[in-house]
Short mmCIF file of C-alpha atoms in Angstrom, two decimals:
data_model
loop_
_atom_site.label_atom_id
_atom_site.label_comp_id
_atom_site.label_asym_id
_atom_site.label_seq_id
_atom_site.Cartn_x
_atom_site.Cartn_y
_atom_site.Cartn_z
CA MET A 1 -19.42 -0.45 -12.58
CA LYS A 2 -16.54 1.58 -14.06
CA ASN A 3 -18.78 4.51 -15.01
CA GLN A 4 -20.50 4.34 -11.64
CA LEU A 5 -17.15 4.36 -9.89
CA GLN A 6 -16.06 7.43 -11.85
CA HIS A 7 -19.23 9.23 -10.74
CA ILE A 8 -18.69 8.19 -7.12
CA ASN A 9 -15.07 9.33 -7.20
CA GLY A 10 -16.11 12.63 -8.78
CA GLU A 11 -18.72 13.33 -6.11
CA PHE A 12 -16.23 12.43 -3.41
CA TYR A 13 -13.47 14.60 -4.88
CA SER A 14 -15.69 17.67 -4.89
CA TRP A 15 -16.52 17.07 -1.24
CA ILE A 16 -12.98 16.34 -0.06
CA THR A 17 -11.44 19.39 -1.72
CA ASP A 18 -14.14 21.64 -0.22
CA LEU A 19 -13.50 20.04 3.17
CA ILE A 20 -9.81 20.87 2.97
CA LYS A 21 -10.36 24.43 1.73
CA ASN A 22 -12.95 25.25 4.40
CA ASN A 23 -11.38 23.55 7.44
CA GLN A 24 -7.65 24.20 7.24
CA SER A 25 -7.42 25.29 10.88
CA LYS A 26 -8.82 21.90 12.00
CA ILE A 27 -6.50 19.74 9.89
CA ASP A 28 -3.59 18.52 12.01
CA ASN A 29 -0.50 16.55 10.99
CA GLN A 30 -2.15 13.14 11.19
CA SER A 31 -5.30 14.07 9.28
CA SER A 32 -3.14 15.72 6.62
CA VAL A 33 -1.47 12.31 6.03
CA ILE A 34 -4.80 10.60 5.28
CA LEU A 35 -6.06 13.50 3.17
CA TYR A 36 -2.81 13.52 1.19
CA ASN A 37 -3.02 9.76 0.66
CA ILE A 38 -6.65 9.96 -0.47
CA ILE A 39 -5.81 12.51 -3.15
CA GLN A 40 -2.57 10.85 -4.27
CA THR A 41 -4.09 7.35 -4.36
CA PHE A 42 -7.47 7.95 -5.97
CA PHE A 43 -7.17 11.31 -7.72
CA ALA A 44 -3.58 11.50 -8.91
CA ASP A 45 -4.68 12.43 -12.45
CA ARG A 46 -6.27 15.72 -11.35
CA GLU A 47 -4.87 19.20 -10.84
CA HIS A 48 -5.03 19.97 -7.12
CA GLY A 49 -3.42 23.42 -6.91
CA LYS A 50 -3.57 25.08 -3.50
CA VAL A 51 -5.17 22.03 -1.86
CA MET A 52 -2.06 19.94 -2.42
CA GLN A 53 0.24 22.84 -1.56
CA PHE A 54 -1.49 23.15 1.80
CA LEU A 55 -1.20 19.42 2.55
CA GLU A 56 2.45 19.26 1.51
CA HIS A 57 3.17 22.22 3.80
CA LYS A 58 1.49 20.40 6.70
CA LEU A 59 3.47 17.23 6.00
CA LYS A 60 6.75 19.10 6.30
CA HIS A 61 5.99 19.41 10.02
CA LEU A 62 5.23 15.71 10.45
CA GLU A 63 6.87 14.01 13.44
CA LEU A 64 7.57 10.38 14.26
CA SER A 65 4.92 10.42 17.01
CA ASP A 66 2.33 11.38 14.37
CA LEU A 67 3.11 8.30 12.29
CA GLU A 68 3.40 5.69 15.05
CA SER A 69 -0.32 5.74 15.84
CA LEU A 70 -1.57 5.82 12.23
CA PRO A 71 -2.78 2.68 10.40
CA VAL A 72 0.15 0.95 8.71
CA ILE A 73 -1.40 1.33 5.25
CA GLN A 74 -1.31 5.10 5.64
CA CYS A 75 2.38 5.03 6.52
CA LEU A 76 3.19 2.60 3.72
CA LYS A 77 1.49 4.78 1.13
CA LEU A 78 3.02 7.98 2.47
CA SER A 79 6.54 6.52 2.51
CA SER A 80 6.59 6.45 -1.31
CA SER A 81 6.30 10.24 -1.45
CA GLN A 82 9.36 12.20 -2.52
CA LEU A 83 8.61 14.71 0.23
CA PHE A 84 10.63 12.67 2.72
CA GLU A 85 13.78 11.84 0.76
CA GLU A 86 15.88 14.14 2.96
CA SER A 87 13.60 14.17 6.00
CA PRO A 88 14.54 13.05 9.53
CA LEU A 89 11.73 10.52 9.04
CA CYS A 90 13.64 8.82 6.24
CA ASN A 91 14.97 6.09 8.57
CA PHE A 92 11.45 5.31 9.79
CA PHE A 93 10.18 4.91 6.24
CA THR A 94 13.19 2.81 5.23
CA SER A 95 12.55 0.43 8.12
CA LEU A 96 8.86 0.32 7.23
CA ARG A 97 9.62 -0.67 3.64
CA GLN A 98 11.96 -3.42 4.80
CA ASP A 99 9.27 -4.83 7.08
CA PHE A 100 6.80 -4.76 4.21
CA GLU A 101 8.50 -7.63 2.39
CA PHE A 102 6.04 -9.94 4.06
CA THR A 103 5.62 -13.61 3.22
CA GLY A 104 2.61 -14.30 5.42
CA ASN A 105 1.75 -16.35 8.44
CA THR A 106 3.13 -19.89 8.48
CA ASN A 107 1.73 -21.19 11.76
CA ASP A 108 2.05 -24.97 12.15
CA HIS A 109 -1.62 -25.33 13.12
CA VAL A 110 -2.88 -24.14 9.73
CA ALA A 111 -2.61 -27.40 7.81
CA ASP A 112 -4.65 -29.50 10.24
CA ARG A 113 -7.12 -26.89 11.52
CA LYS A 114 -10.89 -27.24 11.30
CA ASP A 115 -12.87 -25.32 8.72
CA LEU A 116 -13.98 -21.87 9.86
CA PHE A 117 -17.60 -22.90 10.45
CA SER A 118 -16.50 -25.65 12.89
CA MET A 119 -14.08 -23.57 14.97
CA ASP A 120 -14.88 -21.82 18.23
CA GLU A 121 -15.36 -18.05 18.01
CA GLU A 122 -11.98 -17.10 19.48
CA GLY A 123 -10.00 -19.42 17.22
CA ARG A 124 -12.04 -18.39 14.18
CA ASP A 125 -11.49 -14.68 14.82
CA GLU A 126 -7.75 -15.29 15.12
CA ILE A 127 -7.59 -17.18 11.83
CA ILE A 128 -9.71 -14.59 10.02
CA ALA A 129 -7.40 -11.81 11.23
CA GLU A 130 -4.42 -13.80 9.90
CA ILE A 131 -6.18 -14.39 6.57
CA ILE A 132 -6.90 -10.67 6.18
CA GLU A 133 -3.33 -9.70 7.05
CA SER A 134 -1.80 -12.30 4.76
CA ALA A 135 -4.08 -11.45 1.83
CA HIS A 136 -3.22 -7.75 2.13
CA LEU A 137 0.52 -7.97 2.75
CA SER A 138 1.81 -11.18 1.20
CA THR A 139 3.71 -11.07 -2.09
CA ASP A 140 2.88 -14.71 -2.90
CA LEU A 141 -0.70 -15.39 -1.85
CA LEU A 142 -1.54 -18.90 -2.99
CA ASN A 143 1.74 -20.43 -1.88
CA LEU A 144 1.06 -19.52 1.75
CA PRO A 145 -0.12 -22.44 3.89
CA LEU A 146 -2.84 -20.24 5.40
CA LEU A 147 -4.36 -19.08 2.11
CA GLY A 148 -3.56 -22.02 -0.13
CA ASP A 149 -5.31 -24.27 2.39
CA LEU A 150 -8.63 -22.39 2.26
CA SER A 151 -11.53 -24.67 1.38
CA ASP A 152 -14.77 -23.69 -0.35
CA ILE A 153 -16.40 -23.82 3.08
CA ASP A 154 -13.82 -21.38 4.43
CA VAL A 155 -14.46 -18.99 1.55
CA LEU A 156 -18.20 -19.26 2.17
CA TYR A 157 -17.65 -18.35 5.81
CA LEU A 158 -15.55 -15.31 4.82
CA GLN A 159 -18.37 -14.19 2.53
CA THR A 160 -20.91 -14.69 5.32
CA ALA A 161 -18.74 -12.81 7.81
CA MET A 162 -18.38 -9.94 5.35
CA LEU A 163 -22.14 -9.59 4.88
CA GLU A 164 -22.73 -9.85 8.63
CA ALA A 165 -20.17 -7.11 9.26
CA TYR A 166 -21.95 -4.80 6.85
CA GLU A 167 -25.31 -5.69 8.41
CA LYS A 168 -23.89 -4.60 11.80
CA TYR A 169 -22.54 -1.44 10.14
CA ASP A 170 -18.97 -2.50 10.84
CA LEU A 171 -17.67 -0.95 7.62
CA PRO A 172 -13.95 -1.44 8.36
CA MET A 173 -14.33 -5.20 8.92
CA GLY A 174 -16.69 -5.61 5.96
CA ASN A 175 -14.28 -3.65 3.76
CA SER A 176 -11.29 -5.71 4.89
CA LEU A 177 -13.09 -8.94 4.03
CA LEU A 178 -14.28 -7.57 0.68
CA ARG A 179 -10.71 -6.69 -0.30
CA THR A 180 -9.50 -10.07 0.96
CA LEU A 181 -11.99 -11.87 -1.28
CA CYS A 182 -10.89 -9.68 -4.20
CA TYR A 183 -7.21 -10.50 -3.60
CA LEU A 184 -8.07 -14.20 -3.46
CA GLY A 185 -10.05 -13.99 -6.69
CA LYS A 186 -13.28 -14.96 -4.91
CA VAL A 187 -15.54 -12.14 -6.10
CA ASN A 188 -19.06 -13.51 -6.60
CA LEU A 189 -22.66 -12.67 -5.79
CA ALA A 190 -21.82 -12.08 -2.12
CA ALA A 191 -19.13 -9.59 -3.09
CA ASP A 192 -21.52 -7.94 -5.54
CA ALA A 193 -24.05 -7.52 -2.72
CA ALA A 194 -21.32 -6.01 -0.54
CA ILE A 195 -20.32 -3.58 -3.29
CA ASN A 196 -23.93 -2.44 -3.73
CA TYR A 197 -24.26 -1.98 0.03
CA LEU A 198 -21.07 0.06 0.14
CA LEU A 199 -22.19 2.20 -2.79
CA ALA A 200 -25.36 3.00 -0.87
CA GLN A 201 -23.28 4.35 2.02
CA GLN A 202 -22.15 7.39 0.05
CA ASN A 203 -23.83 10.49 1.38
CA ILE A 204 -25.47 12.81 -1.15
CA ILE A 205 -22.75 15.33 -0.35
CA GLY A 206 -20.05 12.87 -1.38
CA TYR A 207 -18.56 11.20 1.69
CA PHE A 208 -19.22 7.71 3.06
CA GLY A 209 -20.95 6.77 6.28
CA GLN A 210 -23.14 8.56 8.75
CA THR A 211 -23.50 12.33 8.96
CA LEU A 212 -20.39 14.22 10.01
CA HIS A 213 -21.41 16.46 12.92
CA ASP A 214 -19.66 19.62 14.13
CA GLN A 215 -18.54 17.93 17.34
CA GLU A 216 -16.74 15.26 15.30
CA MET A 217 -14.97 17.94 13.30
CA ASN A 218 -13.81 19.46 16.59
CA SER A 219 -12.52 16.15 17.98
CA ALA A 220 -9.13 15.24 16.48
CA ASP A 221 -9.59 11.50 17.15
CA ASP A 222 -13.13 11.38 15.71
CA PHE A 223 -12.12 13.37 12.66
CA LEU A 224 -9.12 11.12 12.06
CA ALA A 225 -11.27 7.98 12.32
CA PHE A 226 -13.78 9.54 9.93
CA LEU A 227 -11.08 10.30 7.35
CA ASP A 228 -9.59 6.82 7.69
CA LEU A 229 -13.05 5.37 6.94
CA GLN A 230 -13.25 7.51 3.80
CA PHE A 231 -9.92 6.12 2.58
CA ASP A 232 -11.03 2.59 3.47
CA CYS A 233 -14.31 2.82 1.54
CA LEU A 234 -12.67 4.30 -1.55
CA TRP A 235 -9.95 1.66 -1.37
CA SER A 236 -12.46 -1.17 -1.19
CA LEU A 237 -14.69 0.10 -3.99
CA ASN A 238 -11.75 0.69 -6.30
CA GLU A 239 -10.27 -2.74 -5.59
CA ALA A 240 -13.62 -4.40 -6.29
CA GLY A 241 -14.77 -2.24 -9.18
CA ASN A 242 -11.64 -1.32 -11.12
CA GLN A 243 -9.62 -4.17 -12.61
CA ASN A 244 -6.68 -1.81 -13.19
CA PHE A 245 -6.48 -0.79 -9.53
CA SER A 246 -4.55 -2.61 -6.80
CA LEU A 247 -3.23 -0.49 -3.97
CA MET A 248 -1.05 -3.20 -2.45
CA GLU A 249 0.45 -4.13 -5.81
CA SER A 250 1.23 -0.49 -6.58
CA ILE A 251 3.02 -0.15 -3.22
CA ARG A 252 4.98 -3.35 -3.89
CA GLN A 253 6.03 -2.07 -7.30
CA GLU A 254 7.07 1.26 -5.81
CA TYR A 255 9.30 -0.67 -3.39
CA GLY A 256 10.67 -2.92 -6.14
CA PHE A 257 9.04 -6.17 -4.96
CA VAL A 258 8.18 -8.69 -7.64
CA LEU A 259 4.82 -10.46 -7.41
#
């Protein structure tokens, strides 16, 4: 898997750097955040030259309104950059880091709830959302009532939900559940099947997902969603396939949190 992951990352890197070089007029402040995070997170050991210079220049013009509508993981990762040490955005990033010291959901209903298979759809979706959030943000996973209380049946349901999400081509939900299972140490045949499915989603050009059309490149919202999916797929594959990679742990360590 490690060699395969290196090949996948290499193909993706060639594509992403060409995308940046050839589409600089279409890259706005928000898309520059995700592009910067992709390169800094997954390709930090490479020489980026003018590509990184361009992105850093764009980020100097970043405004609070640009950050408020981005996924929190993008803001968390960006906040560790030295680019903003003397920026007007420094207070926003400081507040974000303080909020990140998250201990998880401690709802009273967790201890006596039904297993996920037995719950109604609305209640099940709520619990799954809490499980995903807690698994991604908590600094002490197994001591949380929500996660420490998971039964084998619950884990089986999470695996089933992950595979169903991929079958419906809901890559973000499938990816979230794959990472959750990785964080919980529940990687098994279901996770292996998910990894193989995700590997198959890489386009021959290098990116993940369906073909990127010109109209999507010209729509800021579509392009932003497309780039966020690229980050999400790389994040999930690296979490599942590289034992030395943990994005959330690296962010915690950058902020000085002890696991």
